[in-house]
CSV table of C-alpha atoms in Angstrom, one decimal:
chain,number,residue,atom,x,y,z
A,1,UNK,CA,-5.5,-29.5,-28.9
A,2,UNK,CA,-4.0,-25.8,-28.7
A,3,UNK,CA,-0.7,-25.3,-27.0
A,4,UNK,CA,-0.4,-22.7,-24.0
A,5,UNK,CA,2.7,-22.4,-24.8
A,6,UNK,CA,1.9,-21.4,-28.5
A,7,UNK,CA,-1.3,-19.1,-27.7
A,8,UNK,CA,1.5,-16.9,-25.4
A,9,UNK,CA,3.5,-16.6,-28.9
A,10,UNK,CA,0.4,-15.5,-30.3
A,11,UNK,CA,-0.9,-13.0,-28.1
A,12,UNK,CA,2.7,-11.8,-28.0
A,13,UNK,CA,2.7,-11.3,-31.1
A,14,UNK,CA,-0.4,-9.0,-30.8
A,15,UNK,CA,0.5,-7.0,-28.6
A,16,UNK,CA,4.5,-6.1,-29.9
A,17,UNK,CA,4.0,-6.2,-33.5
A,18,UNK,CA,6.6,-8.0,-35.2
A,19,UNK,CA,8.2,-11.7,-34.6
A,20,UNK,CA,11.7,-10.5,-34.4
A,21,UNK,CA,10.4,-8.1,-31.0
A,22,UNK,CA,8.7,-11.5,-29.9
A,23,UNK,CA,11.6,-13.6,-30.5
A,24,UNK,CA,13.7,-10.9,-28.5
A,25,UNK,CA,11.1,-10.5,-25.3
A,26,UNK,CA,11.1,-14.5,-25.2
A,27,UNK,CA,14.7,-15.1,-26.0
A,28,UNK,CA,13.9,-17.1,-28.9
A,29,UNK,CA,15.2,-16.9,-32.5
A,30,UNK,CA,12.8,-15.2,-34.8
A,31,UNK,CA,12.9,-18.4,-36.8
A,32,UNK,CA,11.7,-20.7,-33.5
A,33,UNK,CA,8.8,-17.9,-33.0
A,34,UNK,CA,7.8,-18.7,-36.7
A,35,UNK,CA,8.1,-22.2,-36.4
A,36,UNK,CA,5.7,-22.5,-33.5
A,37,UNK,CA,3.3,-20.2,-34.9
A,38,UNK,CA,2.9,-22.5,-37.9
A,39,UNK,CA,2.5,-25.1,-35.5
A,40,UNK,CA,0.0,-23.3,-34.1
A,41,UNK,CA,-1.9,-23.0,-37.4
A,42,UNK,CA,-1.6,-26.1,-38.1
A,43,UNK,CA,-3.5,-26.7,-34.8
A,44,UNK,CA,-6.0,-24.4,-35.3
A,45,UNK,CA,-7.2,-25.5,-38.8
A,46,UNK,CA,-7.5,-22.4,-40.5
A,47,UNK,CA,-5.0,-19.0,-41.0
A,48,UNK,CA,-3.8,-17.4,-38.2
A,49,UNK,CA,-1.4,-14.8,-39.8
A,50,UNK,CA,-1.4,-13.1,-43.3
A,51,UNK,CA,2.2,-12.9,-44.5
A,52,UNK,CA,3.2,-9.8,-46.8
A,53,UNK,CA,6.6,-9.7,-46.9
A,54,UNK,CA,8.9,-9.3,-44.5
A,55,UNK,CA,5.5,-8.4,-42.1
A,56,UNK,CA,2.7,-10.5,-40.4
A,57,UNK,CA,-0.8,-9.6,-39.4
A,58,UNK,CA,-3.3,-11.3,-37.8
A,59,UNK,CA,-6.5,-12.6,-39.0
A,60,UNK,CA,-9.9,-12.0,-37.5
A,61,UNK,CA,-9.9,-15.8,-36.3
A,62,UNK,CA,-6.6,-14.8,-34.7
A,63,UNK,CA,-7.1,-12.0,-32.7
A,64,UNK,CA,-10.7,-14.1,-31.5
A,65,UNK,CA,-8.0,-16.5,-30.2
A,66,UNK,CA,-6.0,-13.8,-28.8
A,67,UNK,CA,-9.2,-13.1,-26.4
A,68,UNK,CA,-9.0,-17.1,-25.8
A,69,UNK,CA,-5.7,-16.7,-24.9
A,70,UNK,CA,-5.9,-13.9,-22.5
A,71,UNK,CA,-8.8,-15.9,-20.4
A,72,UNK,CA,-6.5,-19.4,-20.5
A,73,UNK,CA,-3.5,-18.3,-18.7
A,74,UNK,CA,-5.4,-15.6,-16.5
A,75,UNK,CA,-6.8,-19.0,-15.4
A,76,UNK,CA,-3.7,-20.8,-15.5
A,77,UNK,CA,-2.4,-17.8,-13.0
A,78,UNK,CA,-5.3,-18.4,-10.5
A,79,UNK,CA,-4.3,-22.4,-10.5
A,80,UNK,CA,-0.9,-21.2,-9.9
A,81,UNK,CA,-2.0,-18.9,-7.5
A,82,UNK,CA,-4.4,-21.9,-5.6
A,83,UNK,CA,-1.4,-24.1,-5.5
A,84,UNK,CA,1.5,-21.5,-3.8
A,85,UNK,CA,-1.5,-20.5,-1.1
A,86,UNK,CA,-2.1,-24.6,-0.9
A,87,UNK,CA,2.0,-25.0,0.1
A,88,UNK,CA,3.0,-24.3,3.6
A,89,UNK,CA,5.2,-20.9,3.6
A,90,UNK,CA,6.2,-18.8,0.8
A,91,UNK,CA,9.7,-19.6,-0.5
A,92,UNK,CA,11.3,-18.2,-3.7
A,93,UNK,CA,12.4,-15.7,-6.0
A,94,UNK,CA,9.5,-12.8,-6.2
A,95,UNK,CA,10.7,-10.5,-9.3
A,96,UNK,CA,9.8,-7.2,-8.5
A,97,UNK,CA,9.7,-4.0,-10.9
A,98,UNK,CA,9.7,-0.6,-9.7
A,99,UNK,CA,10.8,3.2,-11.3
A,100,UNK,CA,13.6,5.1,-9.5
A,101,UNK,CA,11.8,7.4,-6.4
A,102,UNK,CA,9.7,4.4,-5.4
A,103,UNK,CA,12.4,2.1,-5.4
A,104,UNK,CA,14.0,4.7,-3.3
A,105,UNK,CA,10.9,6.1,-1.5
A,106,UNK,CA,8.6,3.3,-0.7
A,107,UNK,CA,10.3,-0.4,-1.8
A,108,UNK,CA,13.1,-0.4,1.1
A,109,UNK,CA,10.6,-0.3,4.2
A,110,UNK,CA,8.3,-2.5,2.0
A,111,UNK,CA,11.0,-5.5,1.5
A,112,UNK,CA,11.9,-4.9,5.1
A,113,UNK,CA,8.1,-5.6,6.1
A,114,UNK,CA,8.4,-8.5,3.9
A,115,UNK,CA,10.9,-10.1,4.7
A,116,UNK,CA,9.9,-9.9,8.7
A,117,UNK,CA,6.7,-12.0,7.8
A,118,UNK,CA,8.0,-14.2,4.8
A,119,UNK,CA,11.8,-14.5,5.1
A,120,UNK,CA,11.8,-17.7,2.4
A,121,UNK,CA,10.7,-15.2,-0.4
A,122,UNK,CA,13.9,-13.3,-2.4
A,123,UNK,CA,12.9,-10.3,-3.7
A,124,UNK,CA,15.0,-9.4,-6.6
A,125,UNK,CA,14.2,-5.6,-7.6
A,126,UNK,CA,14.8,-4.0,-11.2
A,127,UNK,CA,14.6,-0.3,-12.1
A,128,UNK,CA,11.8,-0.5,-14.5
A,129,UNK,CA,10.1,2.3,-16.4
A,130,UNK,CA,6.5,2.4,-16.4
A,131,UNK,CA,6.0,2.2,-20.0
A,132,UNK,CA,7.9,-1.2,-20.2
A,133,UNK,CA,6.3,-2.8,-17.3
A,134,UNK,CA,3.7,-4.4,-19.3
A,135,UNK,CA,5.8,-6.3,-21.6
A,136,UNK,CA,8.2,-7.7,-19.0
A,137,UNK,CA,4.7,-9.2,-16.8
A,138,UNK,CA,3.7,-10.7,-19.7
A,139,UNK,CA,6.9,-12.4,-20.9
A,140,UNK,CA,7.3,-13.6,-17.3
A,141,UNK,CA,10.6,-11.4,-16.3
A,142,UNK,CA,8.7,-9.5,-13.6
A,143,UNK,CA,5.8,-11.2,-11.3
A,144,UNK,CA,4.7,-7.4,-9.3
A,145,UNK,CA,5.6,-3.9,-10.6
A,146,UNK,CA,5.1,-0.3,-9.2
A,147,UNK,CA,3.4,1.8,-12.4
A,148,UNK,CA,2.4,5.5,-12.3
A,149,UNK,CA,0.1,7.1,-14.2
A,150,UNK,CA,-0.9,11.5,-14.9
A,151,UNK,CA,-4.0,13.5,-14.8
A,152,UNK,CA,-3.2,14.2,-18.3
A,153,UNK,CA,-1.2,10.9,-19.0
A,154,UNK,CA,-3.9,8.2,-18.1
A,155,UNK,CA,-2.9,4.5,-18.0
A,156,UNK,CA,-4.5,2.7,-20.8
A,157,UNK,CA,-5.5,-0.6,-20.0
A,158,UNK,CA,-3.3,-3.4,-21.0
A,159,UNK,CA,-4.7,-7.3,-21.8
A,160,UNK,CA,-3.8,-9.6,-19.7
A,161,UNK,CA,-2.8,-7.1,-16.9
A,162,UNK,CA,-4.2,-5.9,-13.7
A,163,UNK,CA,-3.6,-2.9,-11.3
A,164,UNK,CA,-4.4,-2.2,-7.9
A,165,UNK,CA,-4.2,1.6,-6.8
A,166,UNK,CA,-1.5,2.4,-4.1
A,167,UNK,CA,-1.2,5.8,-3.6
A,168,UNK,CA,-1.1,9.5,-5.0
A,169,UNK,CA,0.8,12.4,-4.9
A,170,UNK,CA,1.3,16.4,-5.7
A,171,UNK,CA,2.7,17.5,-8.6
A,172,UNK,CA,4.9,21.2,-8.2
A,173,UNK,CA,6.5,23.7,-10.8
A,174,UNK,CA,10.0,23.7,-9.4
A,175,UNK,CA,11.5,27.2,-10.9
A,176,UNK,CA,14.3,29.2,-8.8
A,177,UNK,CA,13.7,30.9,-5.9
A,178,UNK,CA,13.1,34.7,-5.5
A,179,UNK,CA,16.0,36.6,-4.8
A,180,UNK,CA,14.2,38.1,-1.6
A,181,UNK,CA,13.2,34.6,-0.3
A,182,UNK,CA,13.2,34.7,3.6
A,183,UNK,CA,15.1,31.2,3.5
A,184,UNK,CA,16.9,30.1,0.1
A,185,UNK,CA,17.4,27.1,1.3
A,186,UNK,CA,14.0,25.6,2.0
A,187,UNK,CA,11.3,24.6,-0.9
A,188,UNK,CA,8.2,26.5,-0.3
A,189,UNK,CA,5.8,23.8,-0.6
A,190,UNK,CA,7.3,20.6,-0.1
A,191,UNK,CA,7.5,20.6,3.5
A,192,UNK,CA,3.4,21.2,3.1
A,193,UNK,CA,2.2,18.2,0.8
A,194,UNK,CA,-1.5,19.3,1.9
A,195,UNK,CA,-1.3,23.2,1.0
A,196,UNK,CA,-4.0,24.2,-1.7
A,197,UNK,CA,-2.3,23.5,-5.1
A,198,UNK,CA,-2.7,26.4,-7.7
A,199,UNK,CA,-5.8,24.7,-9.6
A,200,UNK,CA,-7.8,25.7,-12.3
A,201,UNK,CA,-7.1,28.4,-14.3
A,202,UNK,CA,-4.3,29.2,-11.5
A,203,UNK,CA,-1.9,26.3,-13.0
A,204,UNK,CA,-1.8,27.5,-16.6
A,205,UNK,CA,-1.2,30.5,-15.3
A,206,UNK,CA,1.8,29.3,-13.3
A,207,UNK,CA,3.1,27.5,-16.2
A,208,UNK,CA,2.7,29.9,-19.3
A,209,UNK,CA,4.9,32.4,-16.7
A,210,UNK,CA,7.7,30.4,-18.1
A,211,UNK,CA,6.9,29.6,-21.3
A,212,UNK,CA,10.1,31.7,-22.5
A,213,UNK,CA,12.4,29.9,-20.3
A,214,UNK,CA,14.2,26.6,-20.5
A,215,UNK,CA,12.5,23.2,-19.3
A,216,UNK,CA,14.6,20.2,-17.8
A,217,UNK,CA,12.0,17.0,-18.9
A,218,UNK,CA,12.5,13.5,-18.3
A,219,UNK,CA,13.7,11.4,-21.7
A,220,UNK,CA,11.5,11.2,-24.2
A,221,UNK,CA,9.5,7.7,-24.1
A,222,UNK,CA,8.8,8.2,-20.6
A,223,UNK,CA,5.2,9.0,-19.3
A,224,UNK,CA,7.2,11.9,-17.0
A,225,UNK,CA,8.1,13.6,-20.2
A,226,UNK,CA,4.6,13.0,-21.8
A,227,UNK,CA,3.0,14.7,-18.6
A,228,UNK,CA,5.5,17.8,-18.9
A,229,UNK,CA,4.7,18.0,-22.9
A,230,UNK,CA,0.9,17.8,-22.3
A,231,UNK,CA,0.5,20.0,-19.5
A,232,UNK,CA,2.7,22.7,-21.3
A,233,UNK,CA,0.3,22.3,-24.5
A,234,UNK,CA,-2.7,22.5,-22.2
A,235,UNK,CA,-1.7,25.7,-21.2
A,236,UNK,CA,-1.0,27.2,-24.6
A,237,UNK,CA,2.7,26.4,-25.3
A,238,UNK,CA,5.1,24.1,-26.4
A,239,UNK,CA,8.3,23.8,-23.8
A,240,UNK,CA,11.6,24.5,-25.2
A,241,UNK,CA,13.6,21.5,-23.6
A,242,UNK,CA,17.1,22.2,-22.8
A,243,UNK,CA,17.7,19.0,-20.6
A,244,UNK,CA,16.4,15.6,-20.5
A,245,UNK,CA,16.8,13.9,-17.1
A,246,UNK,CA,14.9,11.1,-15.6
A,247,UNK,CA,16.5,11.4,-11.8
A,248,UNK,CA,14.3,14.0,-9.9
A,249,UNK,CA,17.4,14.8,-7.8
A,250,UNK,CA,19.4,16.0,-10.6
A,251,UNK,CA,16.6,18.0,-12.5
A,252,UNK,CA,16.0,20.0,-8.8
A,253,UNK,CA,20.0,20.5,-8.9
A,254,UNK,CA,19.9,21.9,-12.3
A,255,UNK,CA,16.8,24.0,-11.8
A,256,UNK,CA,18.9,25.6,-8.5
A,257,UNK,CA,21.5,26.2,-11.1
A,258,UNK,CA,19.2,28.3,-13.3
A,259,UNK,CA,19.1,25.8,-16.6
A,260,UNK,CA,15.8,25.7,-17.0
A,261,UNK,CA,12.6,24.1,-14.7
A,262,UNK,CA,10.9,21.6,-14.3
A,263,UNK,CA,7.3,19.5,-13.3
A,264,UNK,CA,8.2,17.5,-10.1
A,265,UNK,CA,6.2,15.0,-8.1
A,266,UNK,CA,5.8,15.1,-4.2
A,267,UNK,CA,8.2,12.4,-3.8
A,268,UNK,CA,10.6,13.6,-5.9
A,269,UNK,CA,11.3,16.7,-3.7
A,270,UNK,CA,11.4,15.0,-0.3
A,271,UNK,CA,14.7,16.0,1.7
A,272,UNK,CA,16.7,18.9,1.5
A,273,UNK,CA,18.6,20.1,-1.4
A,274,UNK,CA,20.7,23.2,-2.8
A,275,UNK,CA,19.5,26.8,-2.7
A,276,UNK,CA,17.7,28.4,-5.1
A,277,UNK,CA,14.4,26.2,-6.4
A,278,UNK,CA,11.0,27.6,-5.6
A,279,UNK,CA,8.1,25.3,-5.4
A,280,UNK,CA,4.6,26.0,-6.2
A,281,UNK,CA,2.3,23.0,-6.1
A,282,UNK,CA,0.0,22.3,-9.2
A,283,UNK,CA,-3.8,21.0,-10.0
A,284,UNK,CA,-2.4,17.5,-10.5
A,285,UNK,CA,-1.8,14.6,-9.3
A,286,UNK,CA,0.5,11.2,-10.2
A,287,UNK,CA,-1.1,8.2,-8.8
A,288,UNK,CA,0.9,4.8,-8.1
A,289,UNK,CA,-0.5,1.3,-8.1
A,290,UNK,CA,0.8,-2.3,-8.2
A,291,UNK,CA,0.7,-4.2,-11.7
A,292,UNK,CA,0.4,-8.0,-12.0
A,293,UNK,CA,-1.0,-10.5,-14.8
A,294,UNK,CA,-4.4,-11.0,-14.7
A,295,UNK,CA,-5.1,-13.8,-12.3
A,296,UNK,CA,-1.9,-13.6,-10.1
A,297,UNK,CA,-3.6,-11.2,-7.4
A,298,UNK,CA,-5.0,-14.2,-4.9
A,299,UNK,CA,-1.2,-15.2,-5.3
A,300,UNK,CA,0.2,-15.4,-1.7
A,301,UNK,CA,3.7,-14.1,-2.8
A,302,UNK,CA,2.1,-10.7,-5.1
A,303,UNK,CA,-1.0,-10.4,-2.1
A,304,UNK,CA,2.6,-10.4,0.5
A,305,UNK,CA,4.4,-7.7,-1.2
A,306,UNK,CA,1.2,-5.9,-2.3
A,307,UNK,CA,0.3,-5.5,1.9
A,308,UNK,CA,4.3,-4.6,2.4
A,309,UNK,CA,3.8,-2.0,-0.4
A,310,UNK,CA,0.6,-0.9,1.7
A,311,UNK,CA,2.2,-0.6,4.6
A,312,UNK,CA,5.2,1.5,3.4
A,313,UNK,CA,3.1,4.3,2.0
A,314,UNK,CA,4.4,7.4,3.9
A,315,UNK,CA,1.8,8.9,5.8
A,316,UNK,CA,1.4,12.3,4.2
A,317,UNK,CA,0.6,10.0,1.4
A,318,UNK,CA,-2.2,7.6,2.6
A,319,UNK,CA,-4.8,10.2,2.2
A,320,UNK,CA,-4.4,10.2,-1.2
A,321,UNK,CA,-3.6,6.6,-1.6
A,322,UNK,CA,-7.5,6.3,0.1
A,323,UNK,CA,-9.0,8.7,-2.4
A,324,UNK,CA,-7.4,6.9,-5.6
């Protein structure tokens, strides 16, 4: 009989690569990964990985029991799931993963609407960057996470996962404002998420007219700083990146300075900031959704916080959360 417990080393070990990244996702020792793995061999009958050197690779009969492994504990979630809706109340930590302006935007009203209708749940919230969101579902560190995806940074699907869409938003140039600007204070733009963005033709435009000037991107890794990269190339340049920020604050801050400008979402220009950044919106979009493991969606904690979630959407946003 195959081990659960064994076919989530496995499929672990599809997905990051090597044993040592499995042994440090799963705090094990890269020795106990082995270990089990042989076990798991040993169960199965035939090869599972072929050894060369220091690196491992799976066998066709392994990644077949890869797909196994991916239905078993998406059903193994839906048990799970059957049994929290068949207890009375929900009661518990609820690990929750989220990047930066949604944790600031959206997650506050969202636990507040949660804990009014299930005050026995804990939410415990991590800053979590999109790109690592998968990994930390399936190892089990998160149960919900907030991921974003680009117009020209699509999500990719990801075994073993599933999304539901939350919302979308506008994406502006922020550059600094012209000297003759009737109020330098304000953001042309951001206090109008609905005004016609540039489109077409009309946003490479507005991007190669700084193709000689400094960009502020996120850090490199990021999908923020893909979508900054790719939009740039799409227009017929490479950006030459002075800064590398993640915080949306601090790239409008250095922008206002002068040092350089930047791709912004909607969200990341609400409120007022300094003088001096202009904002013209774009023909793109960054759309939000709510991650889980495959199976865990009927759960009554992850259906809870995905209806808080719902119900936190700012309104200039649940237009586009409808079309996504």
């Amino acid at each position: 009989m195959l081990d659960v417990r064994r076919l989530r080393l496995l499929r672990e070990l599809a997905r990051r690569g090597t044993i040592a990244a499995v042994a440090q996702a799963l705090s094990f020792s890269p020795s106990a990964v082995s270990q089990q793995l042989s076990v798991l061999e040993r169960e199965a009958g035939l090869p599972l990985l072929e050894r060369t050197g220091r690196t491992v690779r799976l066998t066709p009969a392994a990644q077949n029991l890869v797909r196994h492994a991916d239905a078993v504990l998406e059903r193994l979630e839906r048990a799970d799931a059957d049994l929290a809706e068949a207890r009375s109340g929900l009661a518990g930590a609820l690990r929750i993963g989220a990047f930066p302006t949604a944790t600031r935007a959206i997650v506050p009203a969202a636990l507040v609407h949660l804990a009014r209708r299930h005050p026995g749940l804990e939410p415990m919230v991590s800053e979590t960057d999109p790109a690592a969101v998968a990994h930390a579902l399936r190892a089990g560190d998160l149960d919900v996470a907030l991921v974003h995806e680009y117009d020209l940074v699509p999500e990719p699907p990801e075994p073993g996962l599933a999304t539901r869409p939350l919302y979308g938003e506008a994406m502006y140039l922020a550059g600094p404002a012209p000297a003759t600007a009737a109020d330098p204070g304000s953001f042309p733009g951001a206090a109008d998420p609905g005004a016609p963005p540039a489109g077409g033709p009309g946003q490479d435009a507005v991007l190669r007219a700084h193709r000689d000037d400094p960009w502020i991107t996120a850090t490199p890794g990021t999908l923020c700083h893909a979508m900054t990269v790719r939009a740039c190339r799409a227009a017929g340049f490479t950006p030459r990146v002075r800064h590398q920020v993640d915080e949306f604050a601090t790239v409008l801050a250095l922008v206002a300075v002068g040092q350089g400008v930047a791709v912004v979402p909607q969200l990341g220009v609400t409120g007022p900031t300094g003088p001096g950044v202009s904002l013209v919106r774009l023909h793109m979009e960054r759309r939000t959704k709510i991650a889980f493991r495959s199976g865990a969606g009927a759960h009554p904690a992850v259906a809870a916080f995905t209806a808080a979630l719902r119900a936190a959407v700012p309104p200039d946003l649940a237009a586009a959360r409808a079309e996504s």
